[in-house]
PDB file of C-alpha atoms in Angstrom:
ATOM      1  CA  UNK A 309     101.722  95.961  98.704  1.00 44.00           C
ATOM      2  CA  UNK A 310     105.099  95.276  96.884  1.00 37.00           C
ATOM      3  CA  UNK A 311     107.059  92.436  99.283  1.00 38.00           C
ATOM      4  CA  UNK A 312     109.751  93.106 100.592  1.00 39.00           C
ATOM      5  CA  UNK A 313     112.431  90.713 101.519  1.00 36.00           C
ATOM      6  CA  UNK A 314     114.665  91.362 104.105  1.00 35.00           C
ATOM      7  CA  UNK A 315     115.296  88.661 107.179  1.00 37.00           C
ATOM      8  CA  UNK A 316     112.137  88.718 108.498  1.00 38.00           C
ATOM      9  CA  UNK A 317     109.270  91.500 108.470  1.00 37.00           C
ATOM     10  CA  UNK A 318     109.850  91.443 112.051  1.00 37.00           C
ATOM     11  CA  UNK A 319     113.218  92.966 112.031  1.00 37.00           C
ATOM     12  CA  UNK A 320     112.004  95.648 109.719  1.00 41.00           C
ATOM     13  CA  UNK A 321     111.716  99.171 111.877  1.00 36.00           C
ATOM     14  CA  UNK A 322     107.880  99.981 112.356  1.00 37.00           C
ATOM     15  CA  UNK A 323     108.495 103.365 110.929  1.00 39.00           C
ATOM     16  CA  UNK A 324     109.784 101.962 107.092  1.00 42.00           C
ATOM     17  CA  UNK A 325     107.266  99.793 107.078  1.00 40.00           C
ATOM     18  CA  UNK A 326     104.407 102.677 107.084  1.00 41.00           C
ATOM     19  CA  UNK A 327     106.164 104.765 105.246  1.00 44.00           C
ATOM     20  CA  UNK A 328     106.483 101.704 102.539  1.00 46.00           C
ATOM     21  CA  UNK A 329     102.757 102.000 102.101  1.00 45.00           C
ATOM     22  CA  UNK A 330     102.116 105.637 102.825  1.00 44.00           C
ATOM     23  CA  UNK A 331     104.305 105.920  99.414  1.00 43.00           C
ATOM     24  CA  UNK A 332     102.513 103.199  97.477  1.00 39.00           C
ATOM     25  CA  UNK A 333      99.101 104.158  98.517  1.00 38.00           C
ATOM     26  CA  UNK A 334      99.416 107.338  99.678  1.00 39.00           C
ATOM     27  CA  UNK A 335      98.069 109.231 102.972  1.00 35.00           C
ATOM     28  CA  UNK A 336      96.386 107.357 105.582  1.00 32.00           C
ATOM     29  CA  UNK A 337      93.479 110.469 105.531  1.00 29.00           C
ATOM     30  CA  UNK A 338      92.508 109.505 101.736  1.00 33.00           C
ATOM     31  CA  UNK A 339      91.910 105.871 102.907  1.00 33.00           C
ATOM     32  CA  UNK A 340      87.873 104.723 102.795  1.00 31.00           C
ATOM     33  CA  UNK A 341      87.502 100.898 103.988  1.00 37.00           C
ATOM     34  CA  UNK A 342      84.610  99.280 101.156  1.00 31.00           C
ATOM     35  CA  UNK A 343      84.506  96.364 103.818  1.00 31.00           C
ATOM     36  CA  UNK A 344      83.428  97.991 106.756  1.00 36.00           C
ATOM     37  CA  UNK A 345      80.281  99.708 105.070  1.00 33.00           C
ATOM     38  CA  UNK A 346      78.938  96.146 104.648  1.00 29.00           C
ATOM     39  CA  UNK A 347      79.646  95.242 108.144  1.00 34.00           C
ATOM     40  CA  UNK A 348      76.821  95.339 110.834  1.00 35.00           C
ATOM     41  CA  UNK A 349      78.114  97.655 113.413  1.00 30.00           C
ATOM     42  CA  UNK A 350      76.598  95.455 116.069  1.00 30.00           C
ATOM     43  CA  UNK A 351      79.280  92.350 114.962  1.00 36.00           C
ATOM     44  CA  UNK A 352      81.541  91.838 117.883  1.00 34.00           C
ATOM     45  CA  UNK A 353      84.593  90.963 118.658  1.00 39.00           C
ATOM     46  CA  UNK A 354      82.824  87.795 120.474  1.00 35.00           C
ATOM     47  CA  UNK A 355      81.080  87.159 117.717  1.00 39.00           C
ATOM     48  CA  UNK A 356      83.904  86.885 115.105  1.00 38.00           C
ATOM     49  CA  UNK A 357      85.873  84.766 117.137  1.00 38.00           C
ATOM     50  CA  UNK A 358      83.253  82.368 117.994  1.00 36.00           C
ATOM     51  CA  UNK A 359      83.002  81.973 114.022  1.00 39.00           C
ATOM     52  CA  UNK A 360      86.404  81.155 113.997  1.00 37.00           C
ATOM     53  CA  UNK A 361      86.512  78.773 116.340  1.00 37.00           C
ATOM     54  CA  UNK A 362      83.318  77.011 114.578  1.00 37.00           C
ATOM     55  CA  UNK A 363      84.719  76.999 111.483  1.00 36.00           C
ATOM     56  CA  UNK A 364      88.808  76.334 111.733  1.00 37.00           C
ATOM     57  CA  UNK A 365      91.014  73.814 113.937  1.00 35.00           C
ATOM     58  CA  UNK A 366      92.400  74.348 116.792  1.00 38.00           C
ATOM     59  CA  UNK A 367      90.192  76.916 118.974  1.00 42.00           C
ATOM     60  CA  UNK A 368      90.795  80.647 119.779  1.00 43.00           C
ATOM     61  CA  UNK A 369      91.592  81.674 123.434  1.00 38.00           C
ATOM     62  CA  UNK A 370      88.872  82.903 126.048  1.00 40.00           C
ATOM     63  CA  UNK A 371      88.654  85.931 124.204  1.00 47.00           C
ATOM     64  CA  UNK A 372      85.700  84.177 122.039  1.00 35.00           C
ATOM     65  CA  UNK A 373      83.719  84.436 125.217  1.00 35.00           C
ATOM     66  CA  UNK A 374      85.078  87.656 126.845  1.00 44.00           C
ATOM     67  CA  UNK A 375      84.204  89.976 124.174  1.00 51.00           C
ATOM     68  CA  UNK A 376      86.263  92.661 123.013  1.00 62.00           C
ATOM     69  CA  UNK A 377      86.203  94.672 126.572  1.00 65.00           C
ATOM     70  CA  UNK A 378      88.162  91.813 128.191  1.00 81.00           C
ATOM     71  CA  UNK A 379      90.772  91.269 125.460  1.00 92.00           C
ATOM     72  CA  UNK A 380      94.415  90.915 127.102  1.00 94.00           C
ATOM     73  CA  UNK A 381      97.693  91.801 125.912  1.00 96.00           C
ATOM     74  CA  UNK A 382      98.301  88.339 125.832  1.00 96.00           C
ATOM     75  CA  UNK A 383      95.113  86.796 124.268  1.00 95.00           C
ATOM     76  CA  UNK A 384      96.121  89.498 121.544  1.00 96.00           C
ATOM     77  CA  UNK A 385      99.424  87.705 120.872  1.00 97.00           C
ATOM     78  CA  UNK A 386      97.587  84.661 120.427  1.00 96.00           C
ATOM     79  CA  UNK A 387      95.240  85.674 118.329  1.00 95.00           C
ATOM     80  CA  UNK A 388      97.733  87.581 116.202  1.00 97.00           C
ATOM     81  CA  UNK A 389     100.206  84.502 115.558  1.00 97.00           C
ATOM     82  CA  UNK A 390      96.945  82.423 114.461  1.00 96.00           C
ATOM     83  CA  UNK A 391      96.026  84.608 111.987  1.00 96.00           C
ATOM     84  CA  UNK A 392      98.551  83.799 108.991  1.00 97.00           C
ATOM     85  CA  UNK A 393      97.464  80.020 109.580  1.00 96.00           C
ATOM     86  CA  UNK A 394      93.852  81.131 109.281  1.00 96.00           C
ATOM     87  CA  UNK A 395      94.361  83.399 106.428  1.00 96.00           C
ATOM     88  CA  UNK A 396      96.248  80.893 104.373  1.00 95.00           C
ATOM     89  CA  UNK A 397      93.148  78.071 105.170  1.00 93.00           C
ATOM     90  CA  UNK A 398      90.833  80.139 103.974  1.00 93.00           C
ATOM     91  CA  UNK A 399      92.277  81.382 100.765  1.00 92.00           C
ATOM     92  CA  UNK A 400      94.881  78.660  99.936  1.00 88.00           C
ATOM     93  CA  UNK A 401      93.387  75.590 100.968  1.00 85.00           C
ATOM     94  CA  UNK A 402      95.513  72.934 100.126  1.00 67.00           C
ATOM     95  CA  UNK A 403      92.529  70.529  99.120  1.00 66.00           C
ATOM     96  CA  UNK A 404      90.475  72.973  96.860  1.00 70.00           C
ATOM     97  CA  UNK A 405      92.784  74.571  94.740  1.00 70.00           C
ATOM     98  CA  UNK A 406      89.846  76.484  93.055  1.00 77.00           C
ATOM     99  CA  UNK A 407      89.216  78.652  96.192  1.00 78.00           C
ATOM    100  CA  UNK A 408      92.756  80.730  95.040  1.00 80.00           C
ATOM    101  CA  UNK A 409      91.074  81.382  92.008  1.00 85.00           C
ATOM    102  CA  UNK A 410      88.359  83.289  93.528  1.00 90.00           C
ATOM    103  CA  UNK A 411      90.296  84.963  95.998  1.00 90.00           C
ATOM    104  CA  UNK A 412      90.401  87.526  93.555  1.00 90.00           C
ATOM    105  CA  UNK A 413      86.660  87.556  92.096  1.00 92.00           C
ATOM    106  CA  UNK A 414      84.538  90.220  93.744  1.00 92.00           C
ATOM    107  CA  UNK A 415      81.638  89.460  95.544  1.00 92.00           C
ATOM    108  CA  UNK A 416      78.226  90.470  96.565  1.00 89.00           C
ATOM    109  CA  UNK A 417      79.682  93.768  98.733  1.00 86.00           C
ATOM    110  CA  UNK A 418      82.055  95.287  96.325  1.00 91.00           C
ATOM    111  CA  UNK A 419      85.288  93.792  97.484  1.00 91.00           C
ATOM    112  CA  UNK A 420      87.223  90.641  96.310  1.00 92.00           C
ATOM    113  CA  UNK A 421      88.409  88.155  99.499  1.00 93.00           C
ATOM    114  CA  UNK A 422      92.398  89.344  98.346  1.00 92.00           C
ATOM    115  CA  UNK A 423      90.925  93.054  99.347  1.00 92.00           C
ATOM    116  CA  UNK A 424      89.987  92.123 102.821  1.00 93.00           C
ATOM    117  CA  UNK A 425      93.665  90.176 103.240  1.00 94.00           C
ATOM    118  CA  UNK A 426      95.309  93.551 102.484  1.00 93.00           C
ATOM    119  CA  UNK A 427      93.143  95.564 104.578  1.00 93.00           C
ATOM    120  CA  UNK A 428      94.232  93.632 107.415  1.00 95.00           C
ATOM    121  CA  UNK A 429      97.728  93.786 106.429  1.00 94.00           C
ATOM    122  CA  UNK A 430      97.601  97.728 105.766  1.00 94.00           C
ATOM    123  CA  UNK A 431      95.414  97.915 108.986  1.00 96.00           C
ATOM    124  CA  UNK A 432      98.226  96.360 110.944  1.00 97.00           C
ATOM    125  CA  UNK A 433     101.005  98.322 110.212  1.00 95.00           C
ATOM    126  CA  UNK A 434      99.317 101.486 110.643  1.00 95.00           C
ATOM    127  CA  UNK A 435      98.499  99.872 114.397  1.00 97.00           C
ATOM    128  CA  UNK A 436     101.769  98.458 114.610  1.00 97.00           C
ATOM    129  CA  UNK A 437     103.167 102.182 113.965  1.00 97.00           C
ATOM    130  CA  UNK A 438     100.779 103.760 116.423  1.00 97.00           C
ATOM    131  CA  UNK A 439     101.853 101.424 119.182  1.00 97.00           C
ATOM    132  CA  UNK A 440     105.513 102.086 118.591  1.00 97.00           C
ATOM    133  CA  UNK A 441     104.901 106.017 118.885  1.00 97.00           C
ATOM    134  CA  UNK A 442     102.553 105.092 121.967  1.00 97.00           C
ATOM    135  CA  UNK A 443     105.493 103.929 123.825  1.00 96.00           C
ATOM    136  CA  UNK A 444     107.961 106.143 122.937  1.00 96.00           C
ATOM    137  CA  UNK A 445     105.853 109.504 123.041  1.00 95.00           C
ATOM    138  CA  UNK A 446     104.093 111.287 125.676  1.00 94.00           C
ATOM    139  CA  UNK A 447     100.606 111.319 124.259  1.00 93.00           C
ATOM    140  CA  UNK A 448     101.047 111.469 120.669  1.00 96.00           C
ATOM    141  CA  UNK A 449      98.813 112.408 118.720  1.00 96.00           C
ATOM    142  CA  UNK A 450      97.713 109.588 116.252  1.00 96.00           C
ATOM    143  CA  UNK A 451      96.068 109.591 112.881  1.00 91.00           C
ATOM    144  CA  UNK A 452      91.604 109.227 112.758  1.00 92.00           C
ATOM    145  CA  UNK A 453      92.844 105.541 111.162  1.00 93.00           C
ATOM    146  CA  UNK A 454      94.068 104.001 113.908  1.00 95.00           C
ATOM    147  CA  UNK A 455      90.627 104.460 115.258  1.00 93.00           C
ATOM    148  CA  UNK A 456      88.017 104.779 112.949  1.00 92.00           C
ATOM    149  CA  UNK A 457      87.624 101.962 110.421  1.00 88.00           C
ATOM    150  CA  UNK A 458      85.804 104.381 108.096  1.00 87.00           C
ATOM    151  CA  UNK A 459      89.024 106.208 107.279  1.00 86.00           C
ATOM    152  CA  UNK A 460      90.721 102.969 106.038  1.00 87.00           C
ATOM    153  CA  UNK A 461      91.350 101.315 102.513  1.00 74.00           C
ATOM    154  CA  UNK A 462      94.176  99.363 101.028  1.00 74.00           C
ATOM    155  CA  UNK A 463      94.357  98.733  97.386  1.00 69.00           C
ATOM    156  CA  UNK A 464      96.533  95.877  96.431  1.00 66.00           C
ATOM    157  CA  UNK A 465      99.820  96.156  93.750  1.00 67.00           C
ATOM    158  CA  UNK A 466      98.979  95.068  89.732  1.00 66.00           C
ATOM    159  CA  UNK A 467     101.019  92.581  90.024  1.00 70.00           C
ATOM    160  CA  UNK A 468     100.329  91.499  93.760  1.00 78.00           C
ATOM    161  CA  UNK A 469      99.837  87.698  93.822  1.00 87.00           C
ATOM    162  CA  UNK A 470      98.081  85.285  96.896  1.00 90.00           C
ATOM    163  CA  UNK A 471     100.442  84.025  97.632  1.00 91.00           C
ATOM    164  CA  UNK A 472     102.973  87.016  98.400  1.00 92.00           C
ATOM    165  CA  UNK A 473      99.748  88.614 100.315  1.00 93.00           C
ATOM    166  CA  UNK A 474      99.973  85.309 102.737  1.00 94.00           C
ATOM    167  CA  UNK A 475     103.304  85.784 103.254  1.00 95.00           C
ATOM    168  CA  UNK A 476     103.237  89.427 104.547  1.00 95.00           C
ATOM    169  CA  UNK A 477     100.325  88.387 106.427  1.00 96.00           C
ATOM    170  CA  UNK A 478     102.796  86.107 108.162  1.00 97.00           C
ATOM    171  CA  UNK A 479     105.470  88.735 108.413  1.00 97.00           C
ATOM    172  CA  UNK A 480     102.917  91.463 109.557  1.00 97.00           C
ATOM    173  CA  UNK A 481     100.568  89.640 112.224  1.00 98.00           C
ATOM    174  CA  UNK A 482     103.861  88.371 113.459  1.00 98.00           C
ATOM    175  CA  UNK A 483     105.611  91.595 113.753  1.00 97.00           C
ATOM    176  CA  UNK A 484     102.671  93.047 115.315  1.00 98.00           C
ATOM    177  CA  UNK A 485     102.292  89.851 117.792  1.00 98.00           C
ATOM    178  CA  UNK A 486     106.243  91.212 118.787  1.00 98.00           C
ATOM    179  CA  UNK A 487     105.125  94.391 119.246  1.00 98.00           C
ATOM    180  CA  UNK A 488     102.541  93.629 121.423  1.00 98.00           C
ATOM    181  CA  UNK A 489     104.848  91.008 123.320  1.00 98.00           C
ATOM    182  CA  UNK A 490     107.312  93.063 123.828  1.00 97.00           C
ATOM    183  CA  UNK A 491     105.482  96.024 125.425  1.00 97.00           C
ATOM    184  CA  UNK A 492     105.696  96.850 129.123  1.00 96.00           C
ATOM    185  CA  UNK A 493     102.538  95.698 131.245  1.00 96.00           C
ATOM    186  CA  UNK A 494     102.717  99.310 133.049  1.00 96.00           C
ATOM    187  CA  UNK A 495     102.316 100.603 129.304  1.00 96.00           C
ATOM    188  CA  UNK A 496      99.093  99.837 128.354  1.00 97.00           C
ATOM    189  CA  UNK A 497      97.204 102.437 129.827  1.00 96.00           C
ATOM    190  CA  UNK A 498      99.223 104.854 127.718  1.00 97.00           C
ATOM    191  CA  UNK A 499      97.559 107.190 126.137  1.00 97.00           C
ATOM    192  CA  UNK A 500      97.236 109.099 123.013  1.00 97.00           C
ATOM    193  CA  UNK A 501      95.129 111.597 120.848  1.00 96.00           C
ATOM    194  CA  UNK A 502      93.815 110.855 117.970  1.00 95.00           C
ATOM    195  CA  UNK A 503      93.366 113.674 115.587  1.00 94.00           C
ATOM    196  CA  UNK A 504      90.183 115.009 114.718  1.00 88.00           C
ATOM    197  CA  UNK A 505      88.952 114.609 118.519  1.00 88.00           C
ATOM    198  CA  UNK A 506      89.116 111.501 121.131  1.00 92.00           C
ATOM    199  CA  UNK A 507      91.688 109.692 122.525  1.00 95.00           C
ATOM    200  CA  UNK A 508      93.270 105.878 123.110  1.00 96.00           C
ATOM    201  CA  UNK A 509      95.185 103.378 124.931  1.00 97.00           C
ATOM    202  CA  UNK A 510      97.543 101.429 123.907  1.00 97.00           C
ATOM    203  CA  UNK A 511      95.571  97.956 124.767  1.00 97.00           C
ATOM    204  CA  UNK A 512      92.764  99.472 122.601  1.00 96.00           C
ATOM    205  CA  UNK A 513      94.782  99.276 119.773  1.00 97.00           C
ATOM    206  CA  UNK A 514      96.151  95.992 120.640  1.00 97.00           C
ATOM    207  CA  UNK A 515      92.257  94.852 120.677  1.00 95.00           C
ATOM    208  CA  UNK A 516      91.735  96.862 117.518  1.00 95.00           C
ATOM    209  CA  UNK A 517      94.185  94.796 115.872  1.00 96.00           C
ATOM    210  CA  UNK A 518      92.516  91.111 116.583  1.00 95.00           C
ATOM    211  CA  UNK A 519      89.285  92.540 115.638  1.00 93.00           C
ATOM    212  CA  UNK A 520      90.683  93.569 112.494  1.00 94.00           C
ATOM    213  CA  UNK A 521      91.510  90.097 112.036  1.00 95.00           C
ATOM    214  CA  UNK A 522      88.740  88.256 112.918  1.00 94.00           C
ATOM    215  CA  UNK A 523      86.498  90.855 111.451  1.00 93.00           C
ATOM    216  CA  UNK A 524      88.027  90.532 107.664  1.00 94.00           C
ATOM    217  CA  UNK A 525      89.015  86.321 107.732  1.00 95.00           C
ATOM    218  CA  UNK A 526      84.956  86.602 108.473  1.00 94.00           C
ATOM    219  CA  UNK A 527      84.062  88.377 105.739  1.00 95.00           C
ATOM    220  CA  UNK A 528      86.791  86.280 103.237  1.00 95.00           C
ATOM    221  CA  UNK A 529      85.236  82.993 104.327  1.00 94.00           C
ATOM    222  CA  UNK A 530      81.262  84.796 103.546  1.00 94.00           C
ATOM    223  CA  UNK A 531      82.505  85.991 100.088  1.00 94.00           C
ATOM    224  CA  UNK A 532      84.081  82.839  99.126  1.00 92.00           C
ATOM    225  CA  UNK A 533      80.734  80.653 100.264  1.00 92.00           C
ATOM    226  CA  UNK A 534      79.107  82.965  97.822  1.00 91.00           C
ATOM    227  CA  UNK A 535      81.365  82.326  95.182  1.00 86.00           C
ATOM    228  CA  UNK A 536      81.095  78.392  95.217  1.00 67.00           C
TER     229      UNK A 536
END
């Protein structure tokens, strides 16, 4: 993920900002997530969140208790603007400078804490993207990624630093939290088809998007208690 600097991420169009990283990394179909096959497929949304709120200040809407079913669009936003906070606790705290250090070690499941950042950030432009054509396009059809975690993997720059991952995790989650402000209530039930077979709504990928999020800060805060 090479930063760039305009304004504000959030001013960026959706559009250059996949097609940044569809030319860095290539297609979306080559993309294999290592975190997800170390995750349980029984972890919940509820159950990520309730982590979070154990483990960070401040506390994380009713979602923690809703489950991922009863997500709103507006528990998303939430969620979304808490996550560069979050992110930047757990791999920059200011009290431990060491943690930084490790953020790029690799741990017990094959993938370094940095890893899981980008996934999330490469994660949330490709939903960002899908949202925007939701919107705009009858039914469109969407990309297996934007639904199955499986068909995800983001592989971070040479030269890629912490702290220029925390700041697009900023600009991302925020852009994304926009996004999801911005759209029309009567507009999540939109639909679209992914390709490859099965369909979804726009407030799945909304939801999709948070449990991205929690999923991944999980996983960096397990992989950095290992490292200690």
């Amino acid at each position: 993920l090479v930063r760039q600097r305009p304004s504000s991420m959030a001013t960026s169009s959706r559009t250059s900002a996949a097609q940044g990283l569809q030319r860095q990394f290539g297609p979306f179909s080559r993309l294999v997530s290592a975190a997800e096959r170390h995750r349980s497929k029984k972890e919940t949304l509820a159950g990520s969140l309730l982590d979070l709120r154990n483990t960070s200040t401040g506390s994380v809407p009713a979602m923690a208790e809703q489950g991922s079913s009863q997500v709103s669009p507006s528990d998303a936003v939430i969620a979304m603007r808490t996550w560069p906070r979050r992110y930047r606790a757990a791999l920059a705290p200011i009290t431990d400078d060491q943690v930084s250090e490790k953020a790029f070690q690799i741990g017990p499941q094959g993938v370094s804490a940095l890893d899981l950042a980008i996934n999330s950030l490469g994660t949330w432009v490709l939903l960002e993207k899908a949202l925007h054509d939701i919107r705009v396009t009858e039914c469109p059809t969407l990309h297996p990624a934007v639904t199955e975690s499986a068909a995800r993997s983001w592989e971070s720059h040479p030269t890629e630093t912490l702290e220029s991952v925390l700041d697009q995790v900023d600009d991302v989650a925020n852009s994304l939290a926009d996004a999801i402000a911005a759209m029309p209530s009567a507009d999540w039930s939109r639909t679209a088809t992914v390709a490859g077979g099965g369909t979804t709504t726009a407030l799945a990928i909304a939801r999709e998007a948070v449990q991205v999020g929690a999923d991944n800060l999980r996983e960096i805060q397990r992989i950095l208690a290992t490292l200690n």
